[in-house]
Short mmCIF file of C-alpha atoms in Angstrom, two decimals:
data_model
loop_
_atom_site.label_atom_id
_atom_site.label_comp_id
_atom_site.label_asym_id
_atom_site.label_seq_id
_atom_site.Cartn_x
_atom_site.Cartn_y
_atom_site.Cartn_z
CA MET A 1 -12.66 3.21 -56.61
CA ALA A 2 -11.17 6.12 -54.70
CA LYS A 3 -14.47 6.62 -52.89
CA LEU A 4 -14.60 2.93 -51.94
CA THR A 5 -11.04 3.02 -50.64
CA SER A 6 -11.86 6.12 -48.62
CA LEU A 7 -14.91 4.41 -47.12
CA LYS A 8 -12.82 1.34 -46.21
CA TYR A 9 -10.21 3.60 -44.62
CA SER A 10 -12.87 5.49 -42.64
CA ALA A 11 -14.44 2.24 -41.49
CA ALA A 12 -11.05 0.92 -40.37
CA ILE A 13 -10.43 4.09 -38.38
CA LEU A 14 -13.83 3.81 -36.70
CA ILE A 15 -13.21 0.18 -35.80
CA LEU A 16 -9.80 1.05 -34.36
CA LEU A 17 -11.25 3.94 -32.32
CA TYR A 18 -14.04 1.71 -31.05
CA ALA A 19 -11.55 -0.99 -30.07
CA LEU A 20 -9.37 1.50 -28.23
CA THR A 21 -12.36 3.04 -26.49
CA PHE A 22 -13.64 -0.37 -25.45
CA SER A 23 -10.25 -1.55 -24.23
CA PHE A 24 -9.83 1.56 -22.11
CA SER A 25 -13.35 1.26 -20.71
CA VAL A 26 -13.04 -2.37 -19.64
CA SER A 27 -9.57 -1.95 -18.13
CA ALA A 28 -10.13 1.52 -16.72
CA ARG A 29 -8.61 1.85 -13.28
CA PRO A 30 -8.78 3.21 -10.68
CA ALA A 31 -12.26 2.28 -9.53
CA THR A 32 -14.89 3.93 -7.41
CA PHE A 33 -14.80 3.05 -3.72
CA LEU A 34 -17.84 0.74 -3.71
CA GLN A 35 -16.65 -1.20 -6.74
CA ASP A 36 -13.94 -3.01 -4.80
CA PHE A 37 -14.41 -1.96 -1.15
CA LYS A 38 -16.85 -1.90 1.74
CA VAL A 39 -16.91 -0.11 5.08
CA SER A 40 -15.66 -2.47 7.78
CA TRP A 41 -15.85 -0.22 10.81
CA ALA A 42 -17.88 2.89 11.75
CA ASN A 43 -19.91 3.62 8.63
CA SER A 44 -20.80 7.06 10.00
CA HIS A 45 -17.12 8.04 9.95
CA ILE A 46 -16.50 7.32 6.24
CA LYS A 47 -17.97 9.71 3.70
CA GLN A 48 -17.98 9.24 -0.07
CA ILE A 49 -16.91 12.22 -2.16
CA ASP A 50 -17.16 12.96 -5.89
CA GLY A 51 -19.61 10.17 -6.63
CA GLY A 52 -17.58 7.59 -4.73
CA ARG A 53 -14.35 8.31 -6.55
CA ALA A 54 -12.88 9.57 -3.27
CA ILE A 55 -13.61 9.10 0.42
CA GLN A 56 -13.00 10.91 3.69
CA LEU A 57 -12.04 8.99 6.85
CA ILE A 58 -12.87 10.65 10.17
CA LEU A 59 -11.35 10.16 13.63
CA ASP A 60 -12.90 11.81 16.67
CA GLN A 61 -13.27 10.97 20.36
CA ASN A 62 -16.18 8.67 19.57
CA SER A 63 -14.54 6.47 16.97
CA GLY A 64 -12.03 5.86 14.24
CA CYS A 65 -13.02 3.95 11.10
CA GLY A 66 -11.90 1.52 8.45
CA PHE A 67 -12.67 -0.13 5.15
CA ALA A 68 -11.76 -3.40 3.44
CA SER A 69 -11.74 -4.90 -0.03
CA LYS A 70 -14.64 -7.14 -0.96
CA SER A 71 -12.23 -9.80 -2.21
CA LYS A 72 -8.90 -11.26 -1.18
CA TYR A 73 -6.03 -11.50 -3.65
CA LEU A 74 -3.06 -13.81 -4.14
CA PHE A 75 -0.27 -11.71 -5.69
CA GLY A 76 -0.69 -8.52 -7.66
CA ARG A 77 -0.48 -4.79 -7.03
CA VAL A 78 -2.63 -2.45 -4.99
CA SER A 79 -2.27 1.31 -4.83
CA MET A 80 -4.17 4.32 -3.50
CA LYS A 81 -3.70 8.04 -3.43
CA ILE A 82 -3.88 9.26 0.17
CA LYS A 83 -3.86 12.72 1.72
CA LEU A 84 -2.94 12.34 5.37
CA VAL A 85 -4.16 14.11 8.50
CA THR A 86 -3.04 17.74 8.50
CA GLY A 87 -1.61 19.91 11.27
CA ASP A 88 -1.12 18.43 14.74
CA SER A 89 -1.75 14.75 14.03
CA ALA A 90 0.29 13.32 16.93
CA GLY A 91 -1.13 10.06 18.24
CA THR A 92 -3.07 9.24 15.06
CA VAL A 93 -2.29 6.35 12.73
CA THR A 94 -3.48 6.05 9.15
CA ALA A 95 -2.91 2.48 7.98
CA PHE A 96 -3.01 0.95 4.51
CA TYR A 97 -2.21 -2.75 4.40
CA MET A 98 -2.84 -6.25 3.10
CA ASN A 99 -3.85 -8.95 5.56
CA SER A 100 -4.77 -12.63 5.27
CA ASP A 101 -7.08 -12.34 8.31
CA THR A 102 -6.03 -15.78 9.54
CA ASP A 103 -5.40 -15.13 13.25
CA ASN A 104 -2.13 -16.64 14.53
CA VAL A 105 -0.79 -17.59 11.10
CA ARG A 106 -1.62 -14.38 9.29
CA ASP A 107 0.43 -12.84 6.51
CA GLU A 108 0.46 -9.05 6.35
CA LEU A 109 2.11 -6.20 4.44
CA ASP A 110 1.73 -2.86 6.26
CA PHE A 111 1.97 0.85 5.60
CA GLU A 112 1.37 2.77 8.85
CA PHE A 113 1.56 6.57 8.73
CA LEU A 114 2.44 7.88 12.17
CA GLY A 115 1.06 11.29 13.04
CA ASN A 116 3.29 14.12 14.26
CA ARG A 117 3.37 17.40 16.06
CA SER A 118 3.08 20.26 13.60
CA GLY A 119 6.32 21.01 11.82
CA GLN A 120 7.91 17.60 12.34
CA PRO A 121 8.43 15.08 9.54
CA TYR A 122 5.71 12.53 8.87
CA THR A 123 6.97 8.99 9.49
CA VAL A 124 5.81 5.92 7.59
CA GLN A 125 6.35 2.55 9.25
CA THR A 126 6.33 -0.62 7.19
CA ASN A 127 6.03 -4.11 8.61
CA VAL A 128 5.85 -7.63 7.23
CA TYR A 129 4.15 -10.62 8.85
CA VAL A 130 4.91 -14.07 7.50
CA HIS A 131 2.99 -17.07 8.85
CA GLY A 132 2.12 -15.18 12.01
CA LYS A 133 5.52 -13.68 12.78
CA GLY A 134 5.98 -9.93 12.46
CA ASP A 135 8.33 -7.58 14.34
CA LYS A 136 9.97 -6.51 11.08
CA GLU A 137 9.46 -2.77 11.38
CA GLN A 138 11.29 -0.17 9.34
CA ARG A 139 10.60 3.57 9.57
CA VAL A 140 11.21 6.27 7.00
CA ASN A 141 10.70 10.02 7.34
CA LEU A 142 8.89 11.17 4.21
CA TRP A 143 10.71 13.80 2.14
CA PHE A 144 7.55 15.85 1.54
CA ASP A 145 4.45 16.91 3.45
CA PRO A 146 1.96 14.07 2.81
CA SER A 147 -0.88 16.10 4.32
CA ALA A 148 -0.59 18.94 1.77
CA ASP A 149 -1.69 16.89 -1.23
CA PHE A 150 -2.40 13.37 -2.45
CA HIS A 151 0.50 10.96 -2.94
CA THR A 152 0.46 7.42 -4.30
CA TYR A 153 1.23 4.48 -2.01
CA THR A 154 1.65 1.06 -3.60
CA ILE A 155 2.27 -2.54 -2.57
CA LEU A 156 3.60 -4.88 -5.28
CA TRP A 157 3.53 -8.55 -4.28
CA ASN A 158 4.70 -11.40 -6.48
CA HIS A 159 6.64 -14.68 -6.19
CA HIS A 160 9.95 -12.81 -6.05
CA HIS A 161 9.42 -10.05 -3.50
CA ALA A 162 7.05 -7.61 -1.84
CA VAL A 163 7.86 -3.96 -2.55
CA PHE A 164 6.45 -0.86 -0.86
CA TYR A 165 6.43 2.27 -3.04
CA VAL A 166 5.81 5.95 -2.30
CA ASP A 167 5.14 7.86 -5.53
CA SER A 168 6.88 5.06 -7.48
CA VAL A 169 9.96 5.27 -5.19
CA PRO A 170 10.66 1.96 -3.42
CA ILE A 171 11.09 2.39 0.34
CA ARG A 172 10.98 -1.27 1.41
CA VAL A 173 11.78 -4.57 -0.27
CA TYR A 174 11.12 -7.97 1.30
CA LYS A 175 12.68 -10.64 -0.91
CA ASN A 176 11.64 -14.24 -1.34
CA ASN A 177 14.51 -16.10 0.29
CA GLU A 178 12.77 -19.46 0.61
CA ALA A 179 15.81 -21.09 -1.00
CA LYS A 180 17.68 -20.09 2.18
CA GLY A 181 14.99 -21.50 4.46
CA ILE A 182 13.26 -18.17 5.15
CA PRO A 183 9.44 -18.08 4.95
CA PHE A 184 7.76 -15.85 2.38
CA PRO A 185 4.05 -14.98 2.13
CA LYS A 186 2.80 -16.87 -0.91
CA PHE A 187 0.13 -19.33 0.17
CA GLN A 188 -2.54 -17.14 1.76
CA PRO A 189 -4.64 -14.63 -0.16
CA MET A 190 -4.83 -11.21 1.47
CA GLY A 191 -7.48 -8.55 1.60
CA VAL A 192 -6.78 -4.82 1.29
CA TYR A 193 -7.56 -2.71 4.34
CA SER A 194 -7.26 0.83 5.62
CA THR A 195 -7.99 2.41 8.99
CA LEU A 196 -7.71 5.75 10.77
CA TRP A 197 -7.40 5.33 14.51
CA GLU A 198 -5.95 6.63 17.78
CA ALA A 199 -2.72 5.02 19.00
CA ASP A 200 -1.07 7.63 21.17
CA ASP A 201 0.47 4.96 23.41
CA TRP A 202 3.12 4.36 20.71
CA ALA A 203 2.53 6.19 17.42
CA THR A 204 4.43 9.47 17.94
CA ARG A 205 7.88 9.42 19.53
CA GLY A 206 7.13 6.07 21.15
CA GLY A 207 4.03 7.40 22.88
CA LEU A 208 5.59 10.56 24.33
CA GLU A 209 3.37 12.78 22.17
CA LYS A 210 -0.30 12.29 23.02
CA ILE A 211 -3.27 13.04 20.82
CA ASN A 212 -4.74 16.52 21.17
CA TRP A 213 -8.48 15.99 20.96
CA SER A 214 -9.10 19.73 20.78
CA LYS A 215 -7.78 19.45 17.21
CA SER A 216 -10.32 16.78 16.28
CA PRO A 217 -11.99 15.67 14.16
CA PHE A 218 -9.03 14.39 12.15
CA TYR A 219 -9.46 13.66 8.44
CA ALA A 220 -7.65 11.50 5.88
CA TYR A 221 -8.65 11.38 2.22
CA TYR A 222 -8.38 8.58 -0.35
CA LYS A 223 -8.91 8.35 -4.08
CA ASP A 224 -7.82 6.37 -7.16
CA PHE A 225 -8.40 2.90 -5.71
CA ASP A 226 -6.45 0.48 -7.87
CA ILE A 227 -6.28 -3.30 -7.37
CA GLU A 228 -4.86 -5.65 -9.98
CA GLY A 229 -4.31 -9.22 -8.89
CA CYS A 230 -5.71 -12.73 -8.65
CA ALA A 231 -9.01 -12.45 -6.80
CA MET A 232 -9.87 -15.40 -4.58
CA PRO A 233 -11.80 -17.54 -5.00
CA GLY A 234 -11.06 -17.54 -8.68
CA PRO A 235 -9.36 -19.61 -11.39
CA ALA A 236 -7.11 -22.11 -9.65
CA ASN A 237 -4.16 -21.39 -11.94
CA CYS A 238 -4.30 -17.58 -11.76
CA ALA A 239 -1.81 -17.06 -8.93
CA SER A 240 0.79 -19.34 -10.53
CA ASN A 241 0.42 -17.94 -14.03
CA PRO A 242 3.81 -16.51 -15.10
CA ARG A 243 2.04 -14.39 -17.74
CA ASN A 244 0.46 -12.15 -15.10
CA TRP A 245 2.07 -8.76 -15.72
CA TRP A 246 3.20 -8.38 -12.09
CA GLU A 247 5.24 -11.59 -12.45
CA GLY A 248 7.05 -10.30 -15.55
CA ALA A 249 10.80 -9.81 -15.84
CA ASN A 250 10.50 -6.06 -15.18
CA TYR A 251 8.89 -6.73 -11.79
CA GLN A 252 11.10 -9.56 -10.48
CA GLN A 253 13.70 -7.15 -9.13
CA LEU A 254 14.19 -3.42 -8.83
CA SER A 255 15.27 -1.62 -11.98
CA ALA A 256 18.57 0.25 -11.97
CA VAL A 257 16.73 3.53 -11.36
CA GLU A 258 14.64 2.02 -8.56
CA ALA A 259 17.74 0.53 -6.94
CA ARG A 260 19.35 3.99 -6.84
CA GLN A 261 16.16 5.48 -5.38
CA TYR A 262 16.02 2.72 -2.78
CA ARG A 263 19.61 3.37 -1.67
CA TRP A 264 18.85 7.10 -1.48
CA VAL A 265 15.84 6.48 0.78
CA ARG A 266 17.77 4.14 3.06
CA MET A 267 20.76 6.48 3.32
CA ASN A 268 18.88 9.74 3.76
CA HIS A 269 15.44 9.03 5.20
CA MET A 270 15.44 5.74 7.10
CA ILE A 271 15.32 6.36 10.86
CA TYR A 272 14.74 2.82 12.15
CA ASP A 273 15.51 -0.69 10.90
CA TYR A 274 14.79 -3.77 12.99
CA CYS A 275 17.73 -5.49 11.30
CA THR A 276 20.21 -3.15 12.98
CA ASP A 277 18.44 -2.83 16.35
CA LYS A 278 20.92 -4.66 18.60
CA SER A 279 18.73 -4.24 21.69
CA ARG A 280 15.91 -6.19 20.06
CA ASN A 281 17.97 -8.44 17.83
CA PRO A 282 21.48 -9.11 19.20
CA VAL A 283 21.75 -11.62 16.36
CA PRO A 284 20.37 -10.24 13.09
CA PRO A 285 17.24 -12.10 11.92
CA PRO A 286 17.94 -14.55 9.09
CA GLU A 287 16.12 -12.52 6.42
CA CYS A 288 18.38 -9.55 7.24
CA VAL A 289 21.47 -11.66 6.67
CA ALA A 290 20.03 -13.13 3.48
CA GLY A 291 19.43 -9.66 2.07
CA ILE A 292 16.17 -7.75 2.17
#
């Protein structure tokens, strides 16, 4: 009897271990590059590393480059670990964003990392386009050197808000204020994109610092590609399903810790906010008044 009980116990343990192993294997994220992405621009300037678990983007005088997700998504979360261009990166832009790719009515959620002259802070610009209207830039000086190591950049997008995170610290929140007559991106699925390109007419100190091609080629590195969302086309009810984890109560607003982190970023590291730019917006845009 004792032997039978022991065998049953051993079998139960094996079943549990198998179940855990299987659950981890089918939900294992992040993915390899080619699982979810494709090269969209200049294949010769994107190199796969470590069996496709990481990639290198290259910018030189011949070309920049870019990649895009194979699918579009309607709500969810996307994140990547990125190591930005090192040294004198003035005039370069490394972008990571979501875009509906619908011309004049596009929706878009942008991270744009603006290169610098060596020794200056790296600036990240965020922007939001809703139904074709953008001009919602905010800029934050990062509190670390993002070219020294990989850091995680995340966009969370649900029915309640879009949140931009740097290493789990929220740096931008765009709330759904449709109840106050303010548009919110919720009807158009968006793809995930990234590019490395030259933009020295505006990227560094408003275009005062030009790219130094003698420092090229410039490199940015990506790994841990993680997309969780409603892929389109897909089940018609996916995007409206309140049981999707990114729609849960914990993700409908910032937690108390996140709210403190957000205030810290805005007080200590924000260097530009379109809401307070009187030269561009003598009257604050409605979403600024409603609370972003």
